[in-house]
mmCIF file of C-alpha atoms and ligand atoms in Angstrom:
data_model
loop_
_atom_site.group_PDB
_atom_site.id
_atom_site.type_symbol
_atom_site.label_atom_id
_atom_site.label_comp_id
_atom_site.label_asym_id
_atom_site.label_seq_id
_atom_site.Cartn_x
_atom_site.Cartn_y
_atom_site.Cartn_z
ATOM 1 C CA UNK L 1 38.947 181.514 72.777
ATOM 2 C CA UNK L 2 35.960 179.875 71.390
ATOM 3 C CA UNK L 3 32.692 179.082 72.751
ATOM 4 C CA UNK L 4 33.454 175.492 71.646
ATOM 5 C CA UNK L 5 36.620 175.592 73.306
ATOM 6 C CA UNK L 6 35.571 177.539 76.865
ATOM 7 C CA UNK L 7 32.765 174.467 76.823
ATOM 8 C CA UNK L 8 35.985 171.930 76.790
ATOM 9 C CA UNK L 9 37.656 173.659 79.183
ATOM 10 C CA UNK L 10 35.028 174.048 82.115
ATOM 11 C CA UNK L 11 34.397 170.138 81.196
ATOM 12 C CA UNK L 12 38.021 169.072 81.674
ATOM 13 C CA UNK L 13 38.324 171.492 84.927
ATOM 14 C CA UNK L 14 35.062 168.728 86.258
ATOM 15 C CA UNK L 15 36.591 165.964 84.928
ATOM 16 C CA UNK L 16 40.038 166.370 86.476
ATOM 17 C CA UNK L 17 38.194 167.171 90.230
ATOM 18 C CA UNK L 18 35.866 164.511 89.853
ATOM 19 C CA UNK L 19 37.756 161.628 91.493
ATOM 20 C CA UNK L 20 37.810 163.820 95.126
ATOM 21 C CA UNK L 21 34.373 164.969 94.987
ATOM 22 C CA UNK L 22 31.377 163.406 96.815
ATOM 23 C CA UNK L 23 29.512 162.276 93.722
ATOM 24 C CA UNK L 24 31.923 162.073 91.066
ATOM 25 C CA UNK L 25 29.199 160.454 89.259
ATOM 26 C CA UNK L 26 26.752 164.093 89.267
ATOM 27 C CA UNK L 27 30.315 165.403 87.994
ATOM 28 C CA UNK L 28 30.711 163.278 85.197
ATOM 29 C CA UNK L 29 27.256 163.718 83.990
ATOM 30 C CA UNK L 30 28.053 167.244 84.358
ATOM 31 C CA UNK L 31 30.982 167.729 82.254
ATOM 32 C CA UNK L 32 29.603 164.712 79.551
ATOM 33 C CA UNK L 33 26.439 167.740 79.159
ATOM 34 C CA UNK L 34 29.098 169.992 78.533
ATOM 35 C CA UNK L 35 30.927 168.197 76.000
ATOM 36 C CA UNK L 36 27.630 167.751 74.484
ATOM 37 C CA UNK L 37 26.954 171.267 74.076
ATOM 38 C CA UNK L 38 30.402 171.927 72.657
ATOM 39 C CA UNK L 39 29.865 169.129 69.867
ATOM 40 C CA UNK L 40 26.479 170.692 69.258
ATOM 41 C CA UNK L 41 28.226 174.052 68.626
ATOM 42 C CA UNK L 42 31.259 172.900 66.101
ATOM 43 C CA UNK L 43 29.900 174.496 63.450
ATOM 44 C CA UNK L 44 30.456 177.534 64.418
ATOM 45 C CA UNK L 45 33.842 176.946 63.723
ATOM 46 C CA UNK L 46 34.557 178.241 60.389
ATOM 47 C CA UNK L 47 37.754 176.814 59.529
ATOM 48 C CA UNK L 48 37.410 173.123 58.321
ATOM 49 C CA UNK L 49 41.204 172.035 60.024
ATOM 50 C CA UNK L 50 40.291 173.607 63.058
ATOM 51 C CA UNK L 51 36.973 172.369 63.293
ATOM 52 C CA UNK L 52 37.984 168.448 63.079
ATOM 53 C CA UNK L 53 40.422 168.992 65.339
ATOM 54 C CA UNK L 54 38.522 170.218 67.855
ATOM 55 C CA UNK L 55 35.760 167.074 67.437
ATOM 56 C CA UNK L 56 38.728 165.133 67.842
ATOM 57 C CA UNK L 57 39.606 166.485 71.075
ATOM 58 C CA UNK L 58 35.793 166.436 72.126
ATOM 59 C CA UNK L 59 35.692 162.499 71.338
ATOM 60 C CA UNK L 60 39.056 161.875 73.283
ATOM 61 C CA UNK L 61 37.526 163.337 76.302
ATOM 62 C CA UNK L 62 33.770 161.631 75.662
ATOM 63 C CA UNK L 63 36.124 158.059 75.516
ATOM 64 C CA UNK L 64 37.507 159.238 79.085
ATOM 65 C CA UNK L 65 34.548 160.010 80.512
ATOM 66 C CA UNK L 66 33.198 155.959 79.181
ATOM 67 C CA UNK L 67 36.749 154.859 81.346
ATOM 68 C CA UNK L 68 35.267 156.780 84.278
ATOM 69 C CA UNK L 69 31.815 155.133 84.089
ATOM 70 C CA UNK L 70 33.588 152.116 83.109
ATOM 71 C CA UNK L 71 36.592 152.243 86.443
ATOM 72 C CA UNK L 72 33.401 153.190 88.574
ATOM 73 C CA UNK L 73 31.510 150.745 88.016
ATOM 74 C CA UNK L 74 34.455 147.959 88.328
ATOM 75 C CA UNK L 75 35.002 149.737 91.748
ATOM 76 C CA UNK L 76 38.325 151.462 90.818
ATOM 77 C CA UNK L 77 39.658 153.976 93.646
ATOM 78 C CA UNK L 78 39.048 157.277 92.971
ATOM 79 C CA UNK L 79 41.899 158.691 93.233
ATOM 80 C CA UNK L 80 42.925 156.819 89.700
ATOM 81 C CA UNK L 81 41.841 159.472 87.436
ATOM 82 C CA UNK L 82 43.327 158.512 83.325
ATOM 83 C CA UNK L 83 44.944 161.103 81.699
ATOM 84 C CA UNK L 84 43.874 161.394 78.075
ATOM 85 C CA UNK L 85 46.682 159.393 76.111
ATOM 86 C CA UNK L 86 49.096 158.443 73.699
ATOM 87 C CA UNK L 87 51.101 155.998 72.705
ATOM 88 C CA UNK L 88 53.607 156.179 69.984
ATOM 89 C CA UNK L 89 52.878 152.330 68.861
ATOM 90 C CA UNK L 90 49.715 151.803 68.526
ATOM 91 C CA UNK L 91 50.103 148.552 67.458
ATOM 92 C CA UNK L 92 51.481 147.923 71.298
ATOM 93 C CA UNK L 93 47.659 148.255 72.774
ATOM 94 C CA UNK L 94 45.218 145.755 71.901
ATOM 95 C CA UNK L 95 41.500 146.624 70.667
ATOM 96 C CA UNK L 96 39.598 148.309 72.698
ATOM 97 C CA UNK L 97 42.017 149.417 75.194
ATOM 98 C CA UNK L 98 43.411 152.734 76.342
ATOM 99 C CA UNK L 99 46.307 153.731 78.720
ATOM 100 C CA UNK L 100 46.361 154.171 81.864
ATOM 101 C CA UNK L 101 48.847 156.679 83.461
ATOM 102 C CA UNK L 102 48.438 155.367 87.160
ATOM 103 C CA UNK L 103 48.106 151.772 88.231
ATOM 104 C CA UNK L 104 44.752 150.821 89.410
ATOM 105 C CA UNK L 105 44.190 148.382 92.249
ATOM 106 C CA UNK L 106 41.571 145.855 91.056
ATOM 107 C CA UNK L 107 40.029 142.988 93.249
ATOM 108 C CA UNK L 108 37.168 141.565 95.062
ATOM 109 C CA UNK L 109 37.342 141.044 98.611
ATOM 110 C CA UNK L 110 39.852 142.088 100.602
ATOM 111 C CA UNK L 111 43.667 142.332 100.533
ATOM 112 C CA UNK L 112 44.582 139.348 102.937
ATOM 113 C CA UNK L 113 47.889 140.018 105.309
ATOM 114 C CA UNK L 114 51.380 138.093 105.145
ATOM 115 C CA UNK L 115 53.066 135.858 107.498
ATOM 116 C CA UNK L 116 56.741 135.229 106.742
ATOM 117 C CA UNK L 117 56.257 131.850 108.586
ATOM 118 C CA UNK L 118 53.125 130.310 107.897
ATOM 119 C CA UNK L 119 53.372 131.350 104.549
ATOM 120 C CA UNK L 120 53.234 127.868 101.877
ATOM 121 C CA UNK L 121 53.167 127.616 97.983
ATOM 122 C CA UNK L 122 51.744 124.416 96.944
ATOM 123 C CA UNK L 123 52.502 122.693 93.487
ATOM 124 C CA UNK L 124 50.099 120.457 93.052
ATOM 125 C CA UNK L 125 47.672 118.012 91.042
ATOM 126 C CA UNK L 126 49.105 116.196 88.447
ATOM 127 C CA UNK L 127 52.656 116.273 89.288
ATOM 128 C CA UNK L 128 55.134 113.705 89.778
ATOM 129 C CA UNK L 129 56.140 115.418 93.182
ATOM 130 C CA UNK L 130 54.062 117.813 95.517
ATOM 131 C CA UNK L 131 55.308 120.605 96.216
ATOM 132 C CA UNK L 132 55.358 122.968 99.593
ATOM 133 C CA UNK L 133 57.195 125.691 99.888
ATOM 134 C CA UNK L 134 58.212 127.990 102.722
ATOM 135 C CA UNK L 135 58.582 131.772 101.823
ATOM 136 C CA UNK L 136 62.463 131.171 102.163
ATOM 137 C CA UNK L 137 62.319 128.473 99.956
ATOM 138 C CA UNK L 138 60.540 129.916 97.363
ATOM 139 C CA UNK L 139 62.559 133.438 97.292
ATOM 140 C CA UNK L 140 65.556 130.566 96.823
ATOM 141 C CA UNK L 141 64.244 129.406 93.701
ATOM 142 C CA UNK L 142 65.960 130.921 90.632
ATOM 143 C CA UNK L 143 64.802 134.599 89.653
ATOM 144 C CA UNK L 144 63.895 136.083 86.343
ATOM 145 C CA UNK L 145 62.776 139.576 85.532
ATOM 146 C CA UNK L 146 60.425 140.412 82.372
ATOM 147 C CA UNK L 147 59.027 143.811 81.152
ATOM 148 C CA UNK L 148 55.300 143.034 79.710
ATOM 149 C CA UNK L 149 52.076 145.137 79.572
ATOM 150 C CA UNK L 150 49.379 144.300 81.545
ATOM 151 C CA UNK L 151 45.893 144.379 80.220
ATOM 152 C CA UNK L 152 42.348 144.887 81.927
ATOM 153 C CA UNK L 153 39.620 143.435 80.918
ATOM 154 C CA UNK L 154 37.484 146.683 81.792
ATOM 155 C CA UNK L 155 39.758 148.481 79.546
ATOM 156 C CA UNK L 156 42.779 149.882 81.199
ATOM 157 C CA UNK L 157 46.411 148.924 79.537
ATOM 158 C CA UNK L 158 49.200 149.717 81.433
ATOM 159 C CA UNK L 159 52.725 149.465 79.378
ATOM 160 C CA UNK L 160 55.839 148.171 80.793
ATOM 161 C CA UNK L 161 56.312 146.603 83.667
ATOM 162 C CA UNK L 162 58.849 145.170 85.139
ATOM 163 C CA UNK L 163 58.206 142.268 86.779
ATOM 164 C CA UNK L 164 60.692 139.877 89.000
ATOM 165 C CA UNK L 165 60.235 136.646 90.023
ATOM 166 C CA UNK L 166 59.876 132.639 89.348
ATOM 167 C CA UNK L 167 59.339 131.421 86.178
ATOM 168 C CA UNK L 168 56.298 129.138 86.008
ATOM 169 C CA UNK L 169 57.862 126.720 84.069
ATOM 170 C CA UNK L 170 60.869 126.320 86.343
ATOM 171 C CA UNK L 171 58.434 125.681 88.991
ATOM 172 C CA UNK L 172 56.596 122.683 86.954
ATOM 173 C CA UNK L 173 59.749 121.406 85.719
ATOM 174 C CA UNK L 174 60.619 121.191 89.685
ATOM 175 C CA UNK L 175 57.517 119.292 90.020
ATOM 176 C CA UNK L 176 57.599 117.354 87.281
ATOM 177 C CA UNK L 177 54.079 117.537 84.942
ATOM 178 C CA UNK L 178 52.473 114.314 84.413
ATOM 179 C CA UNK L 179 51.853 113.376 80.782
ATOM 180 C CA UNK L 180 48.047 113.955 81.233
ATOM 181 C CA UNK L 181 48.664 117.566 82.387
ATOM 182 C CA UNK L 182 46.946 120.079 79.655
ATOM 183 C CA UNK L 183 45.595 122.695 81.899
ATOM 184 C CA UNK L 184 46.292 124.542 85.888
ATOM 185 C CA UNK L 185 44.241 126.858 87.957
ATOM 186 C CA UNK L 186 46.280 129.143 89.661
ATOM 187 C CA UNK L 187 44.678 129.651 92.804
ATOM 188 C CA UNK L 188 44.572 132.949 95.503
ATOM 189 C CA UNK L 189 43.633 134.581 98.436
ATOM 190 C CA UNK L 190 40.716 135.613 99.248
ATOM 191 C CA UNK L 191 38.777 132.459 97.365
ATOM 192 C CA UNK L 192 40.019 133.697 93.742
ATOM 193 C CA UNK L 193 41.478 131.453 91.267
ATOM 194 C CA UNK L 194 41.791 131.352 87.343
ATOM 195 C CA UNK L 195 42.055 128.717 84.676
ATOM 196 C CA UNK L 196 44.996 128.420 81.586
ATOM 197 C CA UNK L 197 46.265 126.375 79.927
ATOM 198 C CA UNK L 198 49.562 124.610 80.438
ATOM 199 C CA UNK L 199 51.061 125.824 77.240
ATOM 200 C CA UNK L 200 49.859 129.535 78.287
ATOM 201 C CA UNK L 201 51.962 129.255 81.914
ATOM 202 C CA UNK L 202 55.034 127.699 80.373
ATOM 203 C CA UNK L 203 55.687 130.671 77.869
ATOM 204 C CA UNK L 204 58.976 132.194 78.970
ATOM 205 C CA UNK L 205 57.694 135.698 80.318
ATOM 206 C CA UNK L 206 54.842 133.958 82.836
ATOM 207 C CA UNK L 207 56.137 134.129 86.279
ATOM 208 C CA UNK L 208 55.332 133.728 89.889
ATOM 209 C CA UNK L 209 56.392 137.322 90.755
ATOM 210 C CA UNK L 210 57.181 139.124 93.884
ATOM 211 C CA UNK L 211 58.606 142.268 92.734
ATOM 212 C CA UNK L 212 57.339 145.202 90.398
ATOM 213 C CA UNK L 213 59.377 147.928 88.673
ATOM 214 C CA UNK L 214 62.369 146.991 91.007
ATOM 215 C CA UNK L 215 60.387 147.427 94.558
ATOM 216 C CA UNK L 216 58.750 144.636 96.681
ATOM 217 C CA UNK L 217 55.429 144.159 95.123
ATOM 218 C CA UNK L 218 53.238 145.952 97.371
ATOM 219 C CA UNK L 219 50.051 143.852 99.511
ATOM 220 C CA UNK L 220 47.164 145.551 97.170
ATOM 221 C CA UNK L 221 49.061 144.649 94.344
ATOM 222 C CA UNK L 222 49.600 141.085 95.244
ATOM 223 C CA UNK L 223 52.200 141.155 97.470
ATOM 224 C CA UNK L 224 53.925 138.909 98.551
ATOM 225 C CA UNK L 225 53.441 136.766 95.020
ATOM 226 C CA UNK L 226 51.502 137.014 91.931
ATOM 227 C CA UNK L 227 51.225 135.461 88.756
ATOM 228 C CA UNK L 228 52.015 137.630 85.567
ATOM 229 C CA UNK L 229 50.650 136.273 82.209
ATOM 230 C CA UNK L 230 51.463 139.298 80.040
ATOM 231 C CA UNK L 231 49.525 137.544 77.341
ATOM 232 C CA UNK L 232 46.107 137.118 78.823
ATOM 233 C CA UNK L 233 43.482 139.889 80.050
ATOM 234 C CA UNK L 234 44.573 140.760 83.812
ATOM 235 C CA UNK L 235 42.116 138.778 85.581
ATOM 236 C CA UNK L 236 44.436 135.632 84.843
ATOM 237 C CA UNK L 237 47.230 137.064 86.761
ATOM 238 C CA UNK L 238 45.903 135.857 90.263
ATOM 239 C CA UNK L 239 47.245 138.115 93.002
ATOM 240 C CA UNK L 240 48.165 136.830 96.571
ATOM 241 C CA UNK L 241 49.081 133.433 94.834
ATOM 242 C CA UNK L 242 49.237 130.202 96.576
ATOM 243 C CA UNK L 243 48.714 127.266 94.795
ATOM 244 C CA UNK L 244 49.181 125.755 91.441
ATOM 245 C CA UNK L 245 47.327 122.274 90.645
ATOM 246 C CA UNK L 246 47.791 120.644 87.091
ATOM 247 C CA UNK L 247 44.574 119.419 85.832
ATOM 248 C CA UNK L 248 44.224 117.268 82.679
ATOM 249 C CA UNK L 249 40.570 119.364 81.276
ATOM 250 C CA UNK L 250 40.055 123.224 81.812
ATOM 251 C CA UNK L 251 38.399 124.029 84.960
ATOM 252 C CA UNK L 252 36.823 126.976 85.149
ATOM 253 C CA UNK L 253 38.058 129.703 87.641
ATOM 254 C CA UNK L 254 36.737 132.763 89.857
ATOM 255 C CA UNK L 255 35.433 134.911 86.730
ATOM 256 C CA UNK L 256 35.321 132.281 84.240
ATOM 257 C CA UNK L 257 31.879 130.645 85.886
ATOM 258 C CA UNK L 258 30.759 134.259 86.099
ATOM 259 C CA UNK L 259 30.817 134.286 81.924
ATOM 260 C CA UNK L 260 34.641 135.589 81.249
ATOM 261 C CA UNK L 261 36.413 133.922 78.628
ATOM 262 C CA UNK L 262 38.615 130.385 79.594
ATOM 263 C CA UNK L 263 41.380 131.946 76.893
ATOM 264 C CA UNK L 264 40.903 135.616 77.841
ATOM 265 C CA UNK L 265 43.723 137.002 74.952
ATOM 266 C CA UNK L 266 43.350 140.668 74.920
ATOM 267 C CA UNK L 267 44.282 140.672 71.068
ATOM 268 C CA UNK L 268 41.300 138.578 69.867
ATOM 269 C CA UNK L 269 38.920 140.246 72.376
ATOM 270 C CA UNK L 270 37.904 137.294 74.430
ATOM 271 C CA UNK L 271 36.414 139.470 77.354
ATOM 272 C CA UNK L 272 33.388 136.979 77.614
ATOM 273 C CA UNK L 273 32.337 133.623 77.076
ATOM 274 C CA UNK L 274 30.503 132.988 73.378
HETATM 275 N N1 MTE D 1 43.405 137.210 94.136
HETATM 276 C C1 MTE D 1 42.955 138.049 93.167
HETATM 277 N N2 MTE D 1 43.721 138.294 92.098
HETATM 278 C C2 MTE D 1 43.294 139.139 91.114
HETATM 279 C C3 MTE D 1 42.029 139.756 91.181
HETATM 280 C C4 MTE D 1 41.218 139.452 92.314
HETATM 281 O O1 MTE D 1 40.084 139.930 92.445
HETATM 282 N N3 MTE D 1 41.715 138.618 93.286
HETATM 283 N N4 MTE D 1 41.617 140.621 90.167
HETATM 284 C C5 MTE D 1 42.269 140.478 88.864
HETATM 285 C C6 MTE D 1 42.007 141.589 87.962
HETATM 286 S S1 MTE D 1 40.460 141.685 87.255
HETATM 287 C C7 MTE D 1 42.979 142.466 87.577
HETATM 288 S S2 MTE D 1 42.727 143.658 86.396
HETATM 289 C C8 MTE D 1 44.305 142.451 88.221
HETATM 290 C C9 MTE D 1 44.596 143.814 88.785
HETATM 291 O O2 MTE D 1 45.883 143.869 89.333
HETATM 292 P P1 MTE D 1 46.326 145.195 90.044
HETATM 293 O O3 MTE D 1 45.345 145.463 91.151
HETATM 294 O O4 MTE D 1 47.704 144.954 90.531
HETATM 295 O O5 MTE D 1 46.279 146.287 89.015
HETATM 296 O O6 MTE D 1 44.395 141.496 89.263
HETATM 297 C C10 MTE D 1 43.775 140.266 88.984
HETATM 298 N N5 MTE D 1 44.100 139.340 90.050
HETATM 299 MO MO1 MO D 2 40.735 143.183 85.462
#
C-alpha cells in the first residue's frame, strides 16, 4: 500500500467515527488535513491510470466531508453519516446534489404530538366550500401511492420513495377552487408553512401523504400527514400538515421570507431568492 493510499485510509477510518464522537467537527478537520496531505503526495504515484484514480477517490471523499460541514451546520443528527455514492442515472439527481443512503430528519422546532380526535385538516381560502376534516374523514378520502425522489435544499437527494396518501388535487376538486385561485400555502405544525403555486399542487404525484415506503409515516418524518411535491426542493413538502388556503397572489412562506426561492425546482437551482 501506498503512502497516498494509507493517508485515505486513516481519513476514511475518522470520517466513518465522526458522527459518535464528541466533536465530530475536530474529526472532520482532522481527516480533511489528511486528505490534504494525500493530494499533496499524488505524485509519487508513478503510474498515470493509477494516479487519477486515486485523485478521484481523494475528491469523492473531500465532497463528503463539504456534506458533513454542510448536514452540520443544517443541524442534521449525527448519526446520518452519507456513504460515498453512486447512482447508475445520473441524469436522475439534479445539480448539485448527492445521495444520501439514510434519511435525514430535517426541521425547526419541535416534532409536535398527535391526537386521533382533535386532529382537523382545513381546506381553505378561496374555495367554494370550507373544508374540516376529522382524521377518520380524511384517511376516508381516496388513496394514491407515488414513488418520487425527494430533494434537499442543503444537498441531500434521496431516490425513491414511496409515498401513500391524498392527492392534492382530489382534495381541491372536493373543495371546489374559485376562479381567482393561482397560488396555496400549505401550512404546518410548529408555525411552518410554504408557498406554490396551484398548478405545482395539482400535478398528479403531489399528495397529502400519511404513509412512506409502505409503513405509517413516522412523527419526525411528518407523521401523521405531509405534503410530497417530488418536484420542488424539500422544504415545500410541509411536514405535520394542517391546512391548505387558496390564495389568488404568492404569499410567501416559512423559508421563503428568510430568502429561499418562491419556485424552489431543484433542476434549475432555485435554492435562493435572485
Ligand atoms: N413543518 C415542517 N415541515 C418541514 C420542515 C420544517 O422545518 N417544518 N422542513 C422541511 C425541509 S427543509 C426538509 S428537507 C424536509 C425534510 O423531511 P424529512 O425530515 O422527512 O427528511 O421537510 C420539510 N418540511
Ligand atoms: Mo431541506
Amino acid at each position: 500500500m501506498t503512502d497516498v493510499e494509507a493517508l485515505m485510509r486513516r481519513a476514511d477510518e475518522i470520517m466513518k467515527a465522526a458522527p459518535g464522537r464528541r466533536e465530530p467537527a475536530a474529526a472532520y478537520d482532522q481527516a480533511a488535513q489528511l486528505l490534504t496531505d494525500a493530494r499533496a503526495r499524488l505524485d509519487e504515484i508513478a503510474d498515470e491510470t493509477r494516479r487519477q484514480g486515486l485523485a478521484a477517490q481523494i475528491a469523492r471523499r473531500m465532497s463528503d466531508l463539504d456534506l458533513a460541514t454542510i448536514d452540520r451546520e443544517a443541524g442534521l443528527d449525527a448519526g446520518v453519516r452519507r456513504a460515498p455514492t453512486t447512482v447508475d442515472d445520473p441524469g436522475r439527481v439534479p445539480p448539485g446534489q448527492h445521495l444520501t443512503p439514510g434519511w435525514p430528519v430535517l426541521h425547526v422546532g419541535p416534532v409536535p404530538s398527535f391526537d386521533p380526535r382533535t386532529w382537523r385538516f382545513v381546506v381553505s381560502g378561496l374555495v367554494e366550500e370550507r373544508l374540516s376534516l376529522t382524521w377518520d374523514a380524511f384517511r376516508a378520502l381516496p388513496e394514491t401511492t407515488v414513488t418520487a425522489d425527494m430533494h434537499c435544499v442543503t444537498r441531500w437527494s434521496r431516490l425513491d420513495n414511496t409515498w401513500t396518501g391524498v392527492r392534492v388535487s382530489d382534495l381541491v376538486a372536493r373543495a371546489g377552487a374559485r376562479p381567482a385561485a393561482s397560488h396555496a400555502l400549505v401550512n404546518g405544525h410548529p408555525a411552518y408553512s410554504a408557498n406554490l403555486s396551484l398548478e405545482t399542487l395539482l400535478a398528479d404525484d403531489v399528495l397529502f401523504a400519511w404513509a412512506h415506503d409502505g409503513a405509517p409515516l413516522t412523527p419526525e418524518h411528518g407523521g401523521p400527514l405531509r405534503l410530497v411535491v417530488p418536484s420542488r426542493y424539500a422544504w415545500k413538502s410541509v411536514k405535520w400538515a394542517t391546512e391548505l388556503r387558496l390564495v389568488d397572489h404568492d404569499v410567501p412562506g416559512y423559508w421563503e421570507v428568510r430568502g429561499y426561492h418562491d419556485v424552489a425546482d431543484p433542476w434549475q437551482e432555485q435554492r435562493f431568492r435572485e
